[in-house]
JSON list of C-alpha atoms in Angstrom, two decimals:
[
{"chain": "A", "resi": 235, "resn": "UNK", "atom": "CA", "xyz": [-0.41, -0.50, 23.25]},
{"chain": "A", "resi": 236, "resn": "UNK", "atom": "CA", "xyz": [-3.76, -1.99, 24.15]},
{"chain": "A", "resi": 237, "resn": "UNK", "atom": "CA", "xyz": [-5.62, -4.68, 22.15]},
{"chain": "A", "resi": 238, "resn": "UNK", "atom": "CA", "xyz": [-8.09, -2.22, 20.57]},
{"chain": "A", "resi": 239, "resn": "UNK", "atom": "CA", "xyz": [-5.31, -0.01, 19.24]},
{"chain": "A", "resi": 240, "resn": "UNK", "atom": "CA", "xyz": [-3.27, -3.02, 18.04]},
{"chain": "A", "resi": 241, "resn": "UNK", "atom": "CA", "xyz": [-6.30, -4.43, 16.23]},
{"chain": "A", "resi": 242, "resn": "UNK", "atom": "CA", "xyz": [-7.07, -1.10, 14.57]},
{"chain": "A", "resi": 243, "resn": "UNK", "atom": "CA", "xyz": [-3.46, -0.66, 13.48]},
{"chain": "A", "resi": 244, "resn": "UNK", "atom": "CA", "xyz": [-3.39, -4.13, 11.96]},
{"chain": "A", "resi": 245, "resn": "UNK", "atom": "CA", "xyz": [-6.68, -3.67, 10.10]},
{"chain": "A", "resi": 246, "resn": "UNK", "atom": "CA", "xyz": [-5.68, -0.23, 8.79]},
{"chain": "A", "resi": 247, "resn": "UNK", "atom": "CA", "xyz": [-2.26, -1.44, 7.63]},
{"chain": "A", "resi": 248, "resn": "UNK", "atom": "CA", "xyz": [-3.89, -3.98, 5.30]},
{"chain": "A", "resi": 249, "resn": "UNK", "atom": "CA", "xyz": [-7.10, -2.04, 4.61]},
{"chain": "A", "resi": 250, "resn": "UNK", "atom": "CA", "xyz": [-6.79, -1.95, 0.81]},
{"chain": "A", "resi": 251, "resn": "UNK", "atom": "CA", "xyz": [-5.84, -5.57, 0.27]},
{"chain": "A", "resi": 252, "resn": "UNK", "atom": "CA", "xyz": [-8.69, -7.97, -0.62]},
{"chain": "A", "resi": 253, "resn": "UNK", "atom": "CA", "xyz": [-9.67, -10.48, 2.08]},
{"chain": "A", "resi": 254, "resn": "UNK", "atom": "CA", "xyz": [-8.15, -8.24, 4.75]},
{"chain": "A", "resi": 255, "resn": "UNK", "atom": "CA", "xyz": [-10.22, -7.55, 7.82]},
{"chain": "A", "resi": 256, "resn": "UNK", "atom": "CA", "xyz": [-12.98, -5.16, 6.76]},
{"chain": "A", "resi": 257, "resn": "UNK", "atom": "CA", "xyz": [-12.25, -1.50, 7.22]},
{"chain": "A", "resi": 258, "resn": "UNK", "atom": "CA", "xyz": [-14.20, -0.01, 10.09]},
{"chain": "A", "resi": 259, "resn": "UNK", "atom": "CA", "xyz": [-14.87, 3.67, 10.54]},
{"chain": "A", "resi": 260, "resn": "UNK", "atom": "CA", "xyz": [-14.36, 3.07, 14.26]},
{"chain": "A", "resi": 261, "resn": "UNK", "atom": "CA", "xyz": [-10.75, 2.10, 13.42]},
{"chain": "A", "resi": 262, "resn": "UNK", "atom": "CA", "xyz": [-10.32, 5.24, 11.32]},
{"chain": "A", "resi": 263, "resn": "UNK", "atom": "CA", "xyz": [-11.71, 7.42, 14.11]},
{"chain": "A", "resi": 264, "resn": "UNK", "atom": "CA", "xyz": [-9.65, 5.72, 16.83]},
{"chain": "A", "resi": 265, "resn": "UNK", "atom": "CA", "xyz": [-6.40, 6.07, 14.88]},
{"chain": "A", "resi": 266, "resn": "UNK", "atom": "CA", "xyz": [-7.12, 9.69, 13.91]},
{"chain": "A", "resi": 267, "resn": "UNK", "atom": "CA", "xyz": [-7.89, 10.49, 17.53]},
{"chain": "A", "resi": 268, "resn": "UNK", "atom": "CA", "xyz": [-4.47, 9.16, 18.55]},
{"chain": "A", "resi": 269, "resn": "UNK", "atom": "CA", "xyz": [-2.42, 10.58, 15.67]},
{"chain": "A", "resi": 270, "resn": "UNK", "atom": "CA", "xyz": [-0.61, 13.15, 17.79]},
{"chain": "A", "resi": 271, "resn": "UNK", "atom": "CA", "xyz": [0.30, 10.64, 20.51]},
{"chain": "A", "resi": 272, "resn": "UNK", "atom": "CA", "xyz": [4.13, 10.83, 20.60]},
{"chain": "A", "resi": 273, "resn": "UNK", "atom": "CA", "xyz": [4.71, 7.31, 21.95]},
{"chain": "A", "resi": 274, "resn": "UNK", "atom": "CA", "xyz": [2.54, 5.72, 19.27]},
{"chain": "A", "resi": 275, "resn": "UNK", "atom": "CA", "xyz": [4.19, 7.74, 16.49]},
{"chain": "A", "resi": 276, "resn": "UNK", "atom": "CA", "xyz": [7.44, 5.90, 17.11]},
{"chain": "A", "resi": 277, "resn": "UNK", "atom": "CA", "xyz": [5.80, 2.81, 15.54]},
{"chain": "A", "resi": 278, "resn": "UNK", "atom": "CA", "xyz": [6.05, 2.66, 11.74]},
{"chain": "A", "resi": 279, "resn": "UNK", "atom": "CA", "xyz": [2.93, 0.51, 11.58]},
{"chain": "A", "resi": 280, "resn": "UNK", "atom": "CA", "xyz": [1.01, 3.11, 13.58]},
{"chain": "A", "resi": 281, "resn": "UNK", "atom": "CA", "xyz": [2.18, 5.87, 11.23]},
{"chain": "A", "resi": 282, "resn": "UNK", "atom": "CA", "xyz": [1.03, 3.81, 8.22]},
{"chain": "A", "resi": 283, "resn": "UNK", "atom": "CA", "xyz": [-2.32, 3.29, 9.97]},
{"chain": "A", "resi": 284, "resn": "UNK", "atom": "CA", "xyz": [-2.60, 7.07, 10.39]},
{"chain": "A", "resi": 285, "resn": "UNK", "atom": "CA", "xyz": [-1.87, 7.50, 6.68]},
{"chain": "A", "resi": 286, "resn": "UNK", "atom": "CA", "xyz": [-4.54, 4.94, 5.78]},
{"chain": "A", "resi": 287, "resn": "UNK", "atom": "CA", "xyz": [-7.01, 6.59, 8.17]},
{"chain": "A", "resi": 288, "resn": "UNK", "atom": "CA", "xyz": [-6.46, 9.99, 6.56]},
{"chain": "A", "resi": 289, "resn": "UNK", "atom": "CA", "xyz": [-6.95, 8.47, 3.09]},
{"chain": "A", "resi": 290, "resn": "UNK", "atom": "CA", "xyz": [-10.16, 6.68, 4.11]},
{"chain": "A", "resi": 291, "resn": "UNK", "atom": "CA", "xyz": [-11.45, 9.75, 5.92]},
{"chain": "A", "resi": 292, "resn": "UNK", "atom": "CA", "xyz": [-11.23, 11.63, 2.61]},
{"chain": "A", "resi": 293, "resn": "UNK", "atom": "CA", "xyz": [-8.30, 13.81, 3.63]},
{"chain": "A", "resi": 294, "resn": "UNK", "atom": "CA", "xyz": [-5.68, 13.27, 0.89]},
{"chain": "A", "resi": 295, "resn": "UNK", "atom": "CA", "xyz": [-3.98, 16.65, 1.47]},
{"chain": "A", "resi": 296, "resn": "UNK", "atom": "CA", "xyz": [-3.41, 15.82, 5.13]},
{"chain": "A", "resi": 297, "resn": "UNK", "atom": "CA", "xyz": [-2.32, 12.31, 4.11]},
{"chain": "A", "resi": 298, "resn": "UNK", "atom": "CA", "xyz": [0.42, 13.65, 1.81]},
{"chain": "A", "resi": 299, "resn": "UNK", "atom": "CA", "xyz": [1.51, 16.18, 4.42]},
{"chain": "A", "resi": 300, "resn": "UNK", "atom": "CA", "xyz": [1.71, 13.36, 6.96]},
{"chain": "A", "resi": 301, "resn": "UNK", "atom": "CA", "xyz": [3.72, 11.20, 4.54]},
{"chain": "A", "resi": 302, "resn": "UNK", "atom": "CA", "xyz": [6.26, 13.96, 4.03]},
{"chain": "A", "resi": 303, "resn": "UNK", "atom": "CA", "xyz": [6.47, 14.89, 7.69]},
{"chain": "A", "resi": 304, "resn": "UNK", "atom": "CA", "xyz": [6.29, 11.49, 9.38]},
{"chain": "A", "resi": 305, "resn": "UNK", "atom": "CA", "xyz": [7.10, 8.69, 6.93]},
{"chain": "A", "resi": 306, "resn": "UNK", "atom": "CA", "xyz": [9.44, 9.24, 4.01]},
{"chain": "A", "resi": 307, "resn": "UNK", "atom": "CA", "xyz": [12.37, 10.81, 5.85]},
{"chain": "A", "resi": 308, "resn": "UNK", "atom": "CA", "xyz": [12.96, 7.72, 7.98]},
{"chain": "A", "resi": 309, "resn": "UNK", "atom": "CA", "xyz": [11.32, 5.03, 5.82]},
{"chain": "A", "resi": 310, "resn": "UNK", "atom": "CA", "xyz": [14.54, 3.28, 4.82]},
{"chain": "A", "resi": 311, "resn": "UNK", "atom": "CA", "xyz": [15.86, 2.96, 8.36]},
{"chain": "A", "resi": 312, "resn": "UNK", "atom": "CA", "xyz": [12.43, 2.23, 9.88]},
{"chain": "A", "resi": 313, "resn": "UNK", "atom": "CA", "xyz": [11.69, -0.59, 7.45]},
{"chain": "A", "resi": 314, "resn": "UNK", "atom": "CA", "xyz": [15.15, -2.21, 7.38]},
{"chain": "A", "resi": 315, "resn": "UNK", "atom": "CA", "xyz": [14.02, -5.28, 9.36]},
{"chain": "A", "resi": 316, "resn": "UNK", "atom": "CA", "xyz": [10.55, -5.53, 7.84]},
{"chain": "A", "resi": 317, "resn": "UNK", "atom": "CA", "xyz": [9.42, -8.25, 5.45]},
{"chain": "A", "resi": 318, "resn": "UNK", "atom": "CA", "xyz": [9.20, -7.48, 1.73]},
{"chain": "A", "resi": 319, "resn": "UNK", "atom": "CA", "xyz": [5.41, -7.74, 1.83]},
{"chain": "A", "resi": 320, "resn": "UNK", "atom": "CA", "xyz": [5.13, -5.05, 4.51]},
{"chain": "A", "resi": 321, "resn": "UNK", "atom": "CA", "xyz": [7.54, -2.73, 2.68]},
{"chain": "A", "resi": 322, "resn": "UNK", "atom": "CA", "xyz": [5.50, -3.19, -0.51]},
{"chain": "A", "resi": 323, "resn": "UNK", "atom": "CA", "xyz": [2.27, -2.39, 1.38]},
{"chain": "A", "resi": 324, "resn": "UNK", "atom": "CA", "xyz": [3.79, 0.74, 2.91]},
{"chain": "A", "resi": 325, "resn": "UNK", "atom": "CA", "xyz": [4.95, 1.98, -0.49]},
{"chain": "A", "resi": 326, "resn": "UNK", "atom": "CA", "xyz": [1.52, 1.23, -2.00]},
{"chain": "A", "resi": 327, "resn": "UNK", "atom": "CA", "xyz": [-0.11, 3.32, 0.73]},
{"chain": "A", "resi": 328, "resn": "UNK", "atom": "CA", "xyz": [2.27, 6.21, 0.08]},
{"chain": "A", "resi": 329, "resn": "UNK", "atom": "CA", "xyz": [1.75, 5.93, -3.69]},
{"chain": "A", "resi": 330, "resn": "UNK", "atom": "CA", "xyz": [-2.00, 5.96, -3.14]},
{"chain": "A", "resi": 331, "resn": "UNK", "atom": "CA", "xyz": [-1.86, 9.16, -1.09]},
{"chain": "A", "resi": 332, "resn": "UNK", "atom": "CA", "xyz": [0.14, 10.96, -3.79]},
{"chain": "A", "resi": 333, "resn": "UNK", "atom": "CA", "xyz": [-2.10, 9.58, -6.54]},
{"chain": "A", "resi": 334, "resn": "UNK", "atom": "CA", "xyz": [-5.22, 10.93, -4.81]},
{"chain": "A", "resi": 335, "resn": "UNK", "atom": "CA", "xyz": [-3.58, 14.36, -4.85]},
{"chain": "A", "resi": 336, "resn": "UNK", "atom": "CA", "xyz": [-2.72, 14.07, -8.54]},
{"chain": "A", "resi": 337, "resn": "UNK", "atom": "CA", "xyz": [1.03, 13.92, -7.90]},
{"chain": "A", "resi": 338, "resn": "UNK", "atom": "CA", "xyz": [1.87, 11.32, -10.53]},
{"chain": "A", "resi": 339, "resn": "UNK", "atom": "CA", "xyz": [5.64, 11.70, -10.20]},
{"chain": "A", "resi": 340, "resn": "UNK", "atom": "CA", "xyz": [5.73, 10.70, -6.54]},
{"chain": "A", "resi": 341, "resn": "UNK", "atom": "CA", "xyz": [2.98, 8.12, -6.88]},
{"chain": "A", "resi": 342, "resn": "UNK", "atom": "CA", "xyz": [4.90, 6.48, -9.73]},
{"chain": "A", "resi": 343, "resn": "UNK", "atom": "CA", "xyz": [8.12, 6.44, -7.69]},
{"chain": "A", "resi": 344, "resn": "UNK", "atom": "CA", "xyz": [6.53, 4.76, -4.67]},
{"chain": "A", "resi": 345, "resn": "UNK", "atom": "CA", "xyz": [4.41, 2.39, -6.75]},
{"chain": "A", "resi": 346, "resn": "UNK", "atom": "CA", "xyz": [7.57, 1.35, -8.60]},
{"chain": "A", "resi": 347, "resn": "UNK", "atom": "CA", "xyz": [9.28, 0.51, -5.30]},
{"chain": "A", "resi": 348, "resn": "UNK", "atom": "CA", "xyz": [6.20, -1.45, -4.22]},
{"chain": "A", "resi": 349, "resn": "UNK", "atom": "CA", "xyz": [6.22, -3.40, -7.51]},
{"chain": "A", "resi": 350, "resn": "UNK", "atom": "CA", "xyz": [9.91, -4.24, -7.01]},
{"chain": "A", "resi": 351, "resn": "UNK", "atom": "CA", "xyz": [9.36, -5.61, -3.48]},
{"chain": "A", "resi": 352, "resn": "UNK", "atom": "CA", "xyz": [6.18, -7.45, -4.51]},
{"chain": "A", "resi": 353, "resn": "UNK", "atom": "CA", "xyz": [8.00, -9.03, -7.46]},
{"chain": "A", "resi": 354, "resn": "UNK", "atom": "CA", "xyz": [10.85, -10.15, -5.19]},
{"chain": "A", "resi": 355, "resn": "UNK", "atom": "CA", "xyz": [8.31, -11.56, -2.74]},
{"chain": "A", "resi": 356, "resn": "UNK", "atom": "CA", "xyz": [6.57, -13.55, -5.49]},
{"chain": "A", "resi": 357, "resn": "UNK", "atom": "CA", "xyz": [9.89, -14.95, -6.71]},
{"chain": "A", "resi": 358, "resn": "UNK", "atom": "CA", "xyz": [10.81, -15.95, -3.16]},
{"chain": "A", "resi": 359, "resn": "UNK", "atom": "CA", "xyz": [7.46, -17.71, -2.70]},
{"chain": "A", "resi": 360, "resn": "UNK", "atom": "CA", "xyz": [7.67, -19.53, -6.03]},
{"chain": "A", "resi": 361, "resn": "UNK", "atom": "CA", "xyz": [11.06, -20.93, -4.97]},
{"chain": "A", "resi": 362, "resn": "UNK", "atom": "CA", "xyz": [9.83, -21.86, -1.50]},
{"chain": "A", "resi": 363, "resn": "UNK", "atom": "CA", "xyz": [8.54, -25.24, -0.35]},
{"chain": "A", "resi": 364, "resn": "UNK", "atom": "CA", "xyz": [6.41, -23.75, 2.43]},
{"chain": "A", "resi": 365, "resn": "UNK", "atom": "CA", "xyz": [3.26, -25.81, 3.08]},
{"chain": "A", "resi": 366, "resn": "UNK", "atom": "CA", "xyz": [1.27, -22.56, 3.26]},
{"chain": "A", "resi": 367, "resn": "UNK", "atom": "CA", "xyz": [2.54, -21.47, -0.16]},
{"chain": "A", "resi": 368, "resn": "UNK", "atom": "CA", "xyz": [-0.97, -21.39, -1.72]},
{"chain": "A", "resi": 369, "resn": "UNK", "atom": "CA", "xyz": [-2.22, -18.83, 0.82]},
{"chain": "A", "resi": 370, "resn": "UNK", "atom": "CA", "xyz": [1.04, -16.90, 0.73]},
{"chain": "A", "resi": 371, "resn": "UNK", "atom": "CA", "xyz": [1.06, -16.96, -3.08]},
{"chain": "A", "resi": 372, "resn": "UNK", "atom": "CA", "xyz": [-2.43, -15.40, -3.19]},
{"chain": "A", "resi": 373, "resn": "UNK", "atom": "CA", "xyz": [-1.43, -12.76, -0.66]},
{"chain": "A", "resi": 374, "resn": "UNK", "atom": "CA", "xyz": [1.68, -11.85, -2.68]},
{"chain": "A", "resi": 375, "resn": "UNK", "atom": "CA", "xyz": [-0.45, -11.71, -5.83]},
{"chain": "A", "resi": 376, "resn": "UNK", "atom": "CA", "xyz": [-2.83, -9.28, -4.12]},
{"chain": "A", "resi": 377, "resn": "UNK", "atom": "CA", "xyz": [0.01, -6.96, -3.16]},
{"chain": "A", "resi": 378, "resn": "UNK", "atom": "CA", "xyz": [1.61, -7.27, -6.62]},
{"chain": "A", "resi": 379, "resn": "UNK", "atom": "CA", "xyz": [-1.71, -6.48, -8.32]},
{"chain": "A", "resi": 380, "resn": "UNK", "atom": "CA", "xyz": [-2.28, -3.46, -6.09]},
{"chain": "A", "resi": 381, "resn": "UNK", "atom": "CA", "xyz": [1.26, -2.13, -6.68]},
{"chain": "A", "resi": 382, "resn": "UNK", "atom": "CA", "xyz": [1.12, -2.77, -10.43]},
{"chain": "A", "resi": 383, "resn": "UNK", "atom": "CA", "xyz": [-2.32, -1.10, -10.66]},
{"chain": "A", "resi": 384, "resn": "UNK", "atom": "CA", "xyz": [-1.11, 1.98, -8.80]},
{"chain": "A", "resi": 385, "resn": "UNK", "atom": "CA", "xyz": [1.91, 2.18, -11.10]},
{"chain": "A", "resi": 386, "resn": "UNK", "atom": "CA", "xyz": [-0.24, 1.78, -14.24]},
{"chain": "A", "resi": 387, "resn": "UNK", "atom": "CA", "xyz": [-2.70, 4.42, -13.05]},
{"chain": "A", "resi": 388, "resn": "UNK", "atom": "CA", "xyz": [0.07, 6.87, -12.18]},
{"chain": "A", "resi": 389, "resn": "UNK", "atom": "CA", "xyz": [1.64, 6.44, -15.60]},
{"chain": "A", "resi": 390, "resn": "UNK", "atom": "CA", "xyz": [-1.73, 6.76, -17.37]},
{"chain": "A", "resi": 391, "resn": "UNK", "atom": "CA", "xyz": [-2.63, 9.95, -15.51]},
{"chain": "A", "resi": 392, "resn": "UNK", "atom": "CA", "xyz": [0.81, 11.35, -16.34]},
{"chain": "A", "resi": 393, "resn": "UNK", "atom": "CA", "xyz": [0.06, 10.74, -20.03]},
{"chain": "A", "resi": 394, "resn": "UNK", "atom": "CA", "xyz": [2.75, 8.07, -20.33]},
{"chain": "A", "resi": 395, "resn": "UNK", "atom": "CA", "xyz": [0.44, 5.62, -22.09]},
{"chain": "A", "resi": 396, "resn": "UNK", "atom": "CA", "xyz": [3.06, 3.15, -23.38]},
{"chain": "A", "resi": 397, "resn": "UNK", "atom": "CA", "xyz": [4.42, 2.61, -19.86]},
{"chain": "A", "resi": 398, "resn": "UNK", "atom": "CA", "xyz": [0.87, 2.41, -18.48]},
{"chain": "A", "resi": 399, "resn": "UNK", "atom": "CA", "xyz": [-0.07, -0.24, -21.07]},
{"chain": "A", "resi": 400, "resn": "UNK", "atom": "CA", "xyz": [3.02, -2.27, -20.22]},
{"chain": "A", "resi": 401, "resn": "UNK", "atom": "CA", "xyz": [2.10, -2.14, -16.51]},
{"chain": "A", "resi": 402, "resn": "UNK", "atom": "CA", "xyz": [-1.52, -3.09, -17.10]},
{"chain": "A", "resi": 403, "resn": "UNK", "atom": "CA", "xyz": [-0.62, -6.45, -18.67]},
{"chain": "A", "resi": 404, "resn": "UNK", "atom": "CA", "xyz": [0.97, -8.04, -15.56]},
{"chain": "A", "resi": 405, "resn": "UNK", "atom": "CA", "xyz": [-1.79, -6.55, -13.40]},
{"chain": "A", "resi": 406, "resn": "UNK", "atom": "CA", "xyz": [-4.47, -8.20, -15.53]},
{"chain": "A", "resi": 407, "resn": "UNK", "atom": "CA", "xyz": [-2.54, -11.48, -15.56]},
{"chain": "A", "resi": 408, "resn": "UNK", "atom": "CA", "xyz": [-2.45, -11.41, -11.76]},
{"chain": "A", "resi": 409, "resn": "UNK", "atom": "CA", "xyz": [-6.04, -10.25, -11.21]},
{"chain": "A", "resi": 410, "resn": "UNK", "atom": "CA", "xyz": [-7.58, -13.76, -11.13]},
{"chain": "A", "resi": 411, "resn": "UNK", "atom": "CA", "xyz": [-5.10, -15.06, -8.57]},
{"chain": "A", "resi": 412, "resn": "UNK", "atom": "CA", "xyz": [-5.40, -11.89, -6.52]},
{"chain": "A", "resi": 413, "resn": "UNK", "atom": "CA", "xyz": [-9.18, -11.88, -6.48]},
{"chain": "A", "resi": 414, "resn": "UNK", "atom": "CA", "xyz": [-9.35, -8.36, -7.90]},
{"chain": "A", "resi": 415, "resn": "UNK", "atom": "CA", "xyz": [-11.65, -7.30, -10.70]},
{"chain": "A", "resi": 416, "resn": "UNK", "atom": "CA", "xyz": [-10.14, -5.39, -13.61]},
{"chain": "A", "resi": 417, "resn": "UNK", "atom": "CA", "xyz": [-12.83, -2.81, -12.79]},
{"chain": "A", "resi": 418, "resn": "UNK", "atom": "CA", "xyz": [-11.34, -2.15, -9.36]},
{"chain": "A", "resi": 419, "resn": "UNK", "atom": "CA", "xyz": [-9.64, 1.12, -8.53]},
{"chain": "A", "resi": 420, "resn": "UNK", "atom": "CA", "xyz": [-7.01, 2.14, -9.58]},
{"chain": "A", "resi": 421, "resn": "UNK", "atom": "CA", "xyz": [-6.66, -0.29, -12.51]},
{"chain": "A", "resi": 422, "resn": "UNK", "atom": "CA", "xyz": [-10.01, 0.79, -13.94]},
{"chain": "A", "resi": 423, "resn": "UNK", "atom": "CA", "xyz": [-8.72, 4.38, -14.24]},
{"chain": "A", "resi": 424, "resn": "UNK", "atom": "CA", "xyz": [-5.63, 3.20, -16.12]},
{"chain": "A", "resi": 425, "resn": "UNK", "atom": "CA", "xyz": [-7.78, 1.09, -18.46]},
{"chain": "A", "resi": 426, "resn": "UNK", "atom": "CA", "xyz": [-10.07, 4.06, -19.18]},
{"chain": "A", "resi": 427, "resn": "UNK", "atom": "CA", "xyz": [-7.10, 6.28, -20.09]},
{"chain": "A", "resi": 428, "resn": "UNK", "atom": "CA", "xyz": [-5.69, 3.74, -22.55]}
]
C-alpha cells in the first residue's frame, strides 16, 4: 500500500477515539473509492476503515451489510494476533454500525466484547511498569469509555434500563480520564433514556 492509503487507514481505524488524528472527508472518500479493491480487502485494518468510512459518510445500512459480508465471519481468525486495544476498537466500530441501524441486540453483543477487551487492557496497564503508562492509561480509558457508552446506549434503547444504568456508572467514572464529556454520543442518549 502507498503512504496516502496507509495514513487514511490509520486515521479511519481510530476515528472515533478522542485525540486521534482528525477525521478527514478526503480519507473517507479515498477509502470508499478503494472498497472493492480485492488486494486491500485482505487487510482487516482496511476493512475496518471501510466500515468507519461508511458510518461517517452517513451510510449505516451499507455499513451493517459490509460488517456481515466482510468482517464478522472471519473476525476471530483475523484478529488472533492483534492487541487487545485494536480488538476492542474493531468491536466498538461494529457495535456502532448496528446501533445506528437500531439493532440493539447485535450492538449490545459487540459492545460487550469491546468492554471485555478494554477492561483486560486496563488491568494489564495498571499492572505494568511501562514508562509510557500515563499515555497508555489514557488511551485505554478512551477505548473503555467508548465501549461502555455503546453498551449503555444499546441497553437503554432496548428498554433494559437497569443494565443501562449499571453500564453508565463506569463510563462516567472513566470520562474524566478519557477526556470525554458525559454529553458525548452515545452516552448522552443512554443518559436521556434513564
